[in-house]
Amino acid sequence: MRRRDSFLTFGKPQLGDEEVAEVLDTLASGWLGTGPRVGRFEDAFSRYKEAEYVAAVNSCTAALHLSMVAIDIAPGDEVITTALTFCATVNAIIHAKGTPVLADVDPDTMNIDPSDLDQRITPRTRAIIPVHFGGRPCEMGRIMAIARRHGLIVIEDCAHAIETELDGTKAGTFGDFGCFSFYTTKNVVTGEGGMVIAREAKDIARIKVLALHGLSADAWRRYGDIGHKHYFVTDCGFKYNMTDLQAAIGIHQLARVDRNWLRRQAIWRRYQAAFRCLPIQCPNEPAAGSRHAYHLYTIRVNEAESGISRDRFLSEMIDRNIGVGVHYLSIPEHPYYAETFRWQVDAYPNAREIGRTTVSLPLSAALSNLDVEDVVSAVADILSGSAGARRHPTNRVAALTHASRDDTDCT
Ligand SMILES: *Cc1c(COP(=O)(O)O)cnc(C)c1O
């Protein structure tokens, strides 16, 4: 077994000298809180997403929470999201005093299944939170049609989807709100950070107030040189503001967003070619007319097909010094949700199966070609010992959706 000399961190951020210089300038300026650099980062993000109303906050969790507070989610209101997401999506609904309701996913896209979503709507449903899983756009045409039919608010969880587009529309601008994450493993990082896009000016104005204690004016203007200004508390807000230190990193990350996207696309393509004949399921290629953000590259390791259990595969990767991820164990499998909401794991069979078989391989723009080849050889090495390295002919995803991925030349 070949083992890398150093551990390959999963989701390693790609950082440059520009970020370092801007952080040092921020420190030298003496202004570390919310100030001019947050303004610059918001302007740059607004231009990138072609969205007029944006607000920087300190996480995507905060962005989701504030979006729901801004529409006055009240106890008893139901908010539907996917059973295959990070816990933060569900926790934000709970923090906003809503009742989370889960819908299952489509196994081919891992995104919320619009038909299942439709069935979960009740007279108490107020909002839908689709998650663009891994950076692949949800079926927003169908989701928006359902939302319009029932008068529901749509809040897109775009934590994986900064670069995502569908038929020329950018993720986060289909619905009423788009929520983004700049956590260290995401495509654009600020250490911790987030952004909200809103369709309506009044919503973003309320979110800006709510993100800073409910104060009527930005604190940094309060301490500026334009004369003393009183402030008033107009709402019971939160401490969710982004700081200039975070924005200093984000400004330069965003300037490199498309270059890094191209790099991750090249890594994705290398994996797709390298794993074509292995007994695992590779992700589907992006659908025509869509732009995938290439945030996650997830394979499925199914013991019957791959000859190795998913959990064994994960440990074998770690043994070879390669970091891996699991996105995600389905929400009903977590004890807190199971006990609180009495959700049955088997009521979301697609999310359950993905959660038990999925493995995320490193897909960071910071990976060198040698790193990528280390991942490729580790995966091939682990599976070469398993039941036949030839792609199983009944592989459903490959057989159904990939003309170019049949295994005729995999002997
Ligand atoms: C990372 C993530 C979040 C939370 O983002 P933070 O910025 O860490 O709060 C929410 N939803 C999904 C799908 C995520 O992957």
Coordinates of C-alpha atoms and ligand atoms in Angstrom, one line a residue:
M1 CA 0.0 0.0 0.0
R2 CA 1.4 3.4 -1.0
R3 CA 0.8 6.1 1.5
R4 CA 1.3 9.9 0.9
D5 CA 4.0 11.5 2.9
S6 CA 1.7 14.3 4.2
F7 CA -2.0 14.3 4.9
L8 CA -4.1 15.7 2.1
T9 CA -6.6 17.9 3.8
F10 CA -10.2 17.7 2.5
G11 CA -11.5 21.1 1.3
K12 CA -8.2 22.9 1.6
P13 CA -8.7 26.6 0.7
Q14 CA -6.8 28.2 -2.3
L15 CA -5.3 31.3 -0.8
G16 CA -2.9 33.8 -2.4
D17 CA -0.5 36.6 -1.6
E18 CA -3.3 39.1 -2.4
E19 CA -5.4 37.9 0.6
V20 CA -2.4 38.1 2.9
A21 CA -1.5 41.6 1.9
E22 CA -5.2 42.8 2.2
V23 CA -5.5 41.3 5.7
L24 CA -2.3 43.1 6.7
D25 CA -3.5 46.4 5.3
T26 CA -6.8 45.9 7.2
L27 CA -4.9 45.4 10.5
A28 CA -2.7 48.4 9.7
S29 CA -5.9 50.5 9.1
G30 CA -7.0 49.9 12.6
W31 CA -10.6 49.2 11.4
L32 CA -11.3 45.5 12.0
G33 CA -15.0 45.5 12.3
T34 CA -17.7 46.0 9.7
G35 CA -16.5 48.8 7.4
P36 CA -15.4 49.8 4.0
R37 CA -14.0 46.3 3.0
V38 CA -17.3 44.7 3.7
G39 CA -18.9 47.3 1.4
R40 CA -16.4 46.4 -1.3
F41 CA -17.0 42.7 -0.9
E42 CA -20.7 43.2 -1.1
D43 CA -20.4 45.3 -4.3
A44 CA -18.2 42.7 -5.9
F45 CA -20.6 39.9 -4.9
S46 CA -23.5 41.9 -6.2
R47 CA -21.8 42.3 -9.6
Y48 CA -20.8 38.7 -9.8
K49 CA -24.3 37.4 -9.1
E50 CA -25.9 40.3 -11.1
A51 CA -28.1 40.8 -8.0
E52 CA -28.8 44.3 -6.7
Y53 CA -29.7 43.6 -3.1
V54 CA -27.0 41.8 -1.0
A55 CA -26.0 41.7 2.6
A56 CA -22.8 40.2 4.0
V57 CA -23.2 38.2 7.3
N58 CA -21.0 35.9 9.3
S59 CA -22.2 32.6 8.0
C60 CA -24.7 30.9 5.7
T61 CA -26.5 29.6 8.8
A62 CA -27.1 33.3 9.8
A63 CA -28.1 34.1 6.2
L64 CA -30.8 31.3 6.3
H65 CA -32.0 32.3 9.8
L66 CA -32.3 36.0 8.9
S67 CA -34.2 35.3 5.6
M68 CA -36.8 33.4 7.7
V69 CA -37.0 36.1 10.4
A70 CA -37.4 38.7 7.6
I71 CA -40.5 36.9 6.3
D72 CA -41.8 36.6 9.9
I73 CA -41.9 32.8 10.1
A74 CA -44.1 32.1 13.1
P75 CA -44.5 29.0 15.3
G76 CA -46.6 26.5 13.4
D77 CA -45.3 27.6 10.0
E78 CA -43.8 24.7 8.1
V79 CA -40.7 25.0 6.0
I80 CA -39.8 22.2 3.6
T81 CA -36.2 21.3 2.9
T82 CA -34.2 18.3 1.7
A83 CA -33.4 15.2 3.8
L84 CA -29.9 15.3 2.3
T85 CA -28.3 18.5 3.6
F86 CA -26.0 19.9 6.2
C87 CA -27.7 20.2 9.6
A88 CA -27.4 24.0 9.5
T89 CA -30.3 24.2 6.9
V90 CA -32.6 22.4 9.4
N91 CA -31.3 24.2 12.5
A92 CA -31.9 27.6 10.9
I93 CA -35.6 26.7 10.4
I94 CA -35.8 25.6 14.1
H95 CA -34.0 28.8 15.2
A96 CA -36.6 30.9 13.3
K97 CA -39.3 29.0 15.2
G98 CA -40.6 27.2 12.1
T99 CA -41.3 23.5 11.8
P100 CA -39.0 21.7 9.5
V101 CA -40.5 19.2 7.0
L102 CA -38.3 17.0 4.9
A103 CA -38.6 15.8 1.3
D104 CA -36.6 13.0 -0.3
V105 CA -34.1 13.6 -3.1
D106 CA -33.8 12.4 -6.7
P107 CA -31.0 9.8 -6.6
D108 CA -29.6 10.9 -9.9
T109 CA -29.0 14.6 -8.9
M110 CA -29.1 14.3 -5.1
N111 CA -31.3 17.4 -5.1
I112 CA -34.8 17.7 -3.6
D113 CA -37.3 15.8 -5.7
P114 CA -40.0 18.3 -6.8
S115 CA -42.7 15.6 -6.9
D116 CA -42.0 14.5 -3.3
L117 CA -41.8 18.2 -2.2
D118 CA -45.2 18.8 -3.8
Q119 CA -46.8 16.0 -1.7
R120 CA -45.4 17.4 1.6
I121 CA -47.2 20.8 1.2
T122 CA -50.0 21.4 3.8
P123 CA -52.0 24.5 4.6
R124 CA -49.3 25.4 7.1
T125 CA -46.4 25.4 4.6
R126 CA -44.8 28.9 4.3
A127 CA -41.5 28.4 2.6
I128 CA -39.2 26.0 0.7
I129 CA -35.4 25.7 1.1
P130 CA -33.9 23.9 -1.9
V131 CA -30.2 23.1 -1.5
H132 CA -28.1 23.0 -4.7
F133 CA -26.3 19.9 -3.6
G134 CA -22.6 19.8 -4.5
G135 CA -23.1 22.7 -6.8
R136 CA -25.6 21.1 -9.1
P137 CA -28.7 23.3 -9.7
C138 CA -32.0 22.0 -8.4
E139 CA -35.0 21.8 -10.8
M140 CA -35.8 25.4 -10.2
G141 CA -38.5 25.7 -12.9
R142 CA -40.6 23.0 -11.3
I143 CA -39.9 24.2 -7.7
M144 CA -40.8 27.9 -8.5
A145 CA -44.0 26.7 -10.3
I146 CA -45.0 24.7 -7.1
A147 CA -44.1 27.7 -4.9
R148 CA -46.2 30.1 -7.1
R149 CA -49.2 27.7 -7.1
H150 CA -49.2 27.6 -3.3
G151 CA -48.0 31.1 -2.5
L152 CA -44.7 30.0 -0.9
I153 CA -41.5 31.8 -0.2
V154 CA -38.4 30.2 -1.7
I155 CA -35.0 30.5 0.1
E156 CA -32.2 28.9 -1.9
D157 CA -29.4 27.3 0.2
C158 CA -26.5 28.2 -2.1
A159 CA -23.7 27.1 0.3
H160 CA -22.3 24.9 -2.5
A161 CA -23.5 27.0 -5.4
I162 CA -21.7 30.3 -5.8
E163 CA -20.9 29.6 -9.5
T164 CA -24.1 27.6 -10.2
E165 CA -26.4 28.6 -13.1
L166 CA -29.4 27.1 -14.8
D167 CA -30.6 28.2 -18.2
G168 CA -28.7 31.5 -17.8
T169 CA -30.1 32.3 -14.3
K170 CA -27.7 32.4 -11.4
A171 CA -28.4 30.3 -8.3
G172 CA -29.7 32.4 -5.5
T173 CA -31.8 34.6 -7.9
F174 CA -34.6 32.2 -8.7
G175 CA -36.4 32.6 -5.4
D176 CA -37.0 35.3 -2.8
F177 CA -33.6 34.8 -1.1
G178 CA -30.3 33.2 -1.8
C179 CA -27.9 32.2 1.0
F180 CA -24.2 31.7 0.5
S181 CA -21.4 30.3 2.7
F182 CA -17.7 31.4 2.8
Y183 CA -16.7 28.7 5.3
T184 CA -13.2 27.4 4.9
T185 CA -14.1 24.4 2.8
K186 CA -16.4 26.3 0.4
N187 CA -15.6 27.6 -3.1
V188 CA -15.0 31.1 -1.9
V189 CA -13.7 31.4 1.7
T190 CA -13.4 34.2 4.3
G191 CA -12.7 31.9 7.3
E192 CA -16.3 32.1 8.4
G193 CA -18.7 34.2 6.4
G194 CA -22.0 34.3 4.4
M195 CA -24.1 36.5 2.1
V196 CA -27.8 36.9 1.5
I197 CA -29.3 38.0 -1.8
A198 CA -32.9 39.2 -1.7
R199 CA -35.3 39.9 -4.5
E200 CA -36.8 42.9 -2.6
A201 CA -35.0 46.0 -1.4
K202 CA -37.2 46.0 1.8
D203 CA -36.1 42.5 2.7
I204 CA -32.4 43.2 2.4
A205 CA -32.9 46.5 4.4
R206 CA -34.5 44.5 7.2
I207 CA -31.8 41.8 7.1
K208 CA -29.1 44.4 7.4
V209 CA -30.7 45.8 10.5
L210 CA -31.4 42.4 12.0
A211 CA -27.7 41.3 11.3
L212 CA -26.4 44.1 13.6
H213 CA -28.5 44.0 16.9
G214 CA -31.5 45.7 15.2
L215 CA -29.7 49.0 15.1
S216 CA -31.0 51.7 12.7
A217 CA -27.6 52.7 11.3
D218 CA -24.4 50.8 10.4
A219 CA -22.1 50.9 13.5
W220 CA -19.1 51.8 11.3
R221 CA -20.8 55.0 10.2
R222 CA -21.6 55.7 13.8
Y223 CA -17.9 55.8 14.6
G224 CA -16.9 57.5 11.3
D225 CA -15.8 61.1 10.9
I226 CA -19.1 62.5 9.6
G227 CA -20.2 63.8 13.0
H228 CA -21.9 62.0 15.9
K229 CA -25.0 60.0 15.0
H230 CA -27.5 58.6 17.4
Y231 CA -28.8 55.2 16.7
F232 CA -32.1 53.6 17.6
V233 CA -32.9 49.9 18.2
T234 CA -35.8 49.2 15.8
D235 CA -35.9 45.4 16.0
C236 CA -34.6 42.6 18.2
G237 CA -31.6 41.7 16.1
F238 CA -28.6 39.3 16.2
K239 CA -24.8 39.6 16.1
Y240 CA -24.4 38.3 12.5
N241 CA -22.3 41.0 10.8
M242 CA -19.3 40.3 8.7
T243 CA -16.0 42.0 9.6
D244 CA -13.5 43.8 7.4
L245 CA -10.9 41.2 8.3
Q246 CA -13.1 38.5 6.7
A247 CA -14.1 40.7 3.7
A248 CA -10.4 41.4 3.1
I249 CA -10.0 37.7 2.3
G250 CA -13.3 37.5 0.4
I251 CA -12.5 40.3 -2.0
H252 CA -9.5 38.5 -3.5
Q253 CA -11.2 35.1 -3.3
L254 CA -14.0 36.4 -5.4
A255 CA -11.6 37.9 -8.0
R256 CA -10.2 34.4 -8.5
V257 CA -13.6 32.6 -8.4
D258 CA -13.7 31.6 -12.1
R259 CA -10.1 30.6 -12.3
N260 CA -10.6 28.3 -9.4
W261 CA -13.8 27.0 -10.9
L262 CA -11.9 26.0 -14.1
R263 CA -9.3 24.2 -11.9
R264 CA -12.0 22.2 -10.1
Q265 CA -13.6 21.4 -13.4
A266 CA -10.3 19.9 -14.7
I267 CA -10.0 17.8 -11.5
W268 CA -13.6 16.6 -11.8
R269 CA -12.9 15.6 -15.4
R270 CA -9.7 13.7 -14.5
Y271 CA -11.7 11.8 -11.8
Q272 CA -14.5 11.0 -14.2
A273 CA -12.1 9.5 -16.8
A274 CA -10.0 7.7 -14.2
F275 CA -12.9 6.0 -12.3
R276 CA -15.0 5.1 -15.4
C277 CA -14.2 1.4 -15.2
L278 CA -14.1 1.0 -11.4
P279 CA -17.0 -0.7 -9.5
I280 CA -18.3 2.6 -8.0
Q281 CA -20.9 5.1 -9.1
C282 CA -19.5 8.3 -10.3
P283 CA -21.5 11.5 -10.3
N284 CA -23.6 12.4 -13.3
E285 CA -22.2 15.0 -15.6
P286 CA -23.9 18.5 -15.4
A287 CA -27.1 18.6 -17.3
A288 CA -27.3 20.5 -20.5
G289 CA -28.0 24.2 -20.0
S290 CA -26.6 24.2 -16.5
R291 CA -23.4 25.3 -14.8
H292 CA -22.3 23.1 -12.0
A293 CA -20.2 24.8 -9.3
Y294 CA -18.1 21.6 -8.8
H295 CA -18.1 22.0 -5.1
L296 CA -18.2 18.3 -4.3
Y297 CA -17.1 15.3 -6.2
T298 CA -19.1 12.4 -4.7
I299 CA -18.8 8.7 -5.5
R300 CA -21.0 6.0 -4.2
V301 CA -19.4 2.9 -2.7
N302 CA -22.0 0.2 -2.4
E303 CA -20.7 -3.0 -0.8
A304 CA -22.6 -5.4 -3.2
E305 CA -21.2 -3.7 -6.2
S306 CA -17.8 -2.4 -5.0
G307 CA -16.9 -5.4 -2.8
I308 CA -16.0 -3.0 0.1
S309 CA -18.2 -1.2 2.6
R310 CA -18.4 2.6 2.4
D311 CA -16.9 2.9 5.9
R312 CA -14.0 0.6 5.2
F313 CA -13.4 2.6 2.0
L314 CA -13.2 5.8 4.1
S315 CA -10.7 4.3 6.5
E316 CA -8.6 2.9 3.7
M317 CA -8.4 6.5 2.2
I318 CA -7.3 7.9 5.6
D319 CA -4.8 5.1 5.9
R320 CA -3.3 6.4 2.6
N321 CA -3.2 9.9 4.1
I322 CA -6.0 11.3 1.9
G323 CA -8.8 13.3 3.6
V324 CA -12.4 12.4 2.6
G325 CA -15.8 13.7 3.5
V326 CA -19.4 12.3 3.9
H327 CA -22.1 14.7 2.5
Y328 CA -24.3 13.7 4.2
L329 CA -25.8 11.2 6.5
S330 CA -29.5 11.8 5.9
I331 CA -31.1 14.2 8.4
P332 CA -33.5 11.7 10.0
E333 CA -30.5 9.5 11.0
H334 CA -29.3 12.1 13.5
P335 CA -30.6 11.4 17.0
Y336 CA -31.7 15.0 17.8
Y337 CA -34.0 15.2 14.8
A338 CA -35.3 11.6 15.1
E339 CA -36.2 12.2 18.8
T340 CA -37.7 15.7 18.3
F341 CA -39.6 15.2 15.0
R342 CA -40.1 11.4 15.0
W343 CA -38.9 11.3 11.4
Q344 CA -38.5 7.8 10.0
V345 CA -35.3 7.1 8.2
D346 CA -37.1 4.8 5.8
A347 CA -39.5 7.5 4.7
Y348 CA -36.6 9.1 2.8
P349 CA -35.1 6.1 1.1
N350 CA -33.0 7.9 -1.5
A351 CA -31.4 10.2 1.0
R352 CA -30.9 7.2 3.3
E353 CA -29.1 5.2 0.6
I354 CA -26.9 8.1 -0.5
G355 CA -26.0 8.9 3.1
R356 CA -24.9 5.3 3.7
T357 CA -22.9 4.9 0.4
T358 CA -21.5 8.4 -0.4
V359 CA -17.9 9.5 -0.3
S360 CA -16.6 13.0 -1.2
L361 CA -13.1 13.1 -2.7
P362 CA -10.8 16.1 -2.5
L363 CA -11.9 18.7 -5.1
S364 CA -10.1 21.9 -4.1
A365 CA -8.5 24.3 -6.5
A366 CA -5.5 24.2 -4.1
L367 CA -4.7 20.6 -5.2
S368 CA -1.6 20.0 -7.3
N369 CA -1.6 17.5 -10.2
L370 CA 0.4 15.2 -8.0
D371 CA -2.2 15.5 -5.2
V372 CA -4.9 14.6 -7.8
E373 CA -2.9 11.6 -9.0
D374 CA -2.5 10.4 -5.4
V375 CA -6.3 10.4 -5.0
V376 CA -6.7 8.5 -8.2
S377 CA -4.2 5.8 -7.3
A378 CA -5.5 5.5 -3.8
V379 CA -9.1 4.9 -5.1
A380 CA -7.8 2.4 -7.7
D381 CA -5.6 0.6 -5.2
I382 CA -8.4 0.2 -2.7
L383 CA -10.8 -1.2 -5.3
S384 CA -8.3 -3.4 -7.1
G385 CA -8.4 -5.7 -4.1
S386 CA -12.2 -5.8 -4.2
A387 CA -14.6 -7.9 -6.2
G388 CA -13.4 -7.2 -9.7
A389 CA -12.2 -3.8 -10.9
R390 CA -14.6 -3.8 -13.8
R391 CA -17.6 -1.6 -13.7
H392 CA -20.7 -3.6 -12.8
P393 CA -22.9 -3.8 -15.9
T394 CA -26.1 -3.1 -13.9
N395 CA -24.7 0.2 -12.6
R396 CA -27.9 2.2 -12.8
V397 CA -26.6 5.7 -13.0
A398 CA -24.0 4.9 -15.6
A399 CA -26.3 2.7 -17.6
L400 CA -29.2 5.1 -17.7
T401 CA -27.7 8.5 -18.0
H402 CA -24.3 8.2 -19.7
A403 CA -24.0 7.3 -23.3
S404 CA -20.3 8.0 -22.9
R405 CA -20.1 6.1 -19.7
D406 CA -21.2 2.6 -20.6
D407 CA -18.6 -0.1 -19.8
T408 CA -18.2 -1.7 -23.2
D409 CA -14.5 -0.8 -23.3
C410 CA -13.8 -1.6 -19.6
T411 CA -12.6 -5.2 -20.0
Ligands
LIG1 C1 -21.8 24.8 4.8 C2 -23.2 24.7 4.7 C3 -24.1 25.5 5.4 C4 -23.7 26.4 6.5 O1 -22.7 27.3 6.1 P1 -22.0 28.1 7.2 O2 -21.4 29.3 6.5 O3 -20.9 27.2 7.8 O4 -23.0 28.5 8.3 C5 -25.5 25.4 5.1 N1 -25.9 24.6 4.2 C6 -25.1 23.7 3.5 C7 -25.7 22.9 2.4 C8 -23.8 23.8 3.7 O5 -22.9 22.9 3.0

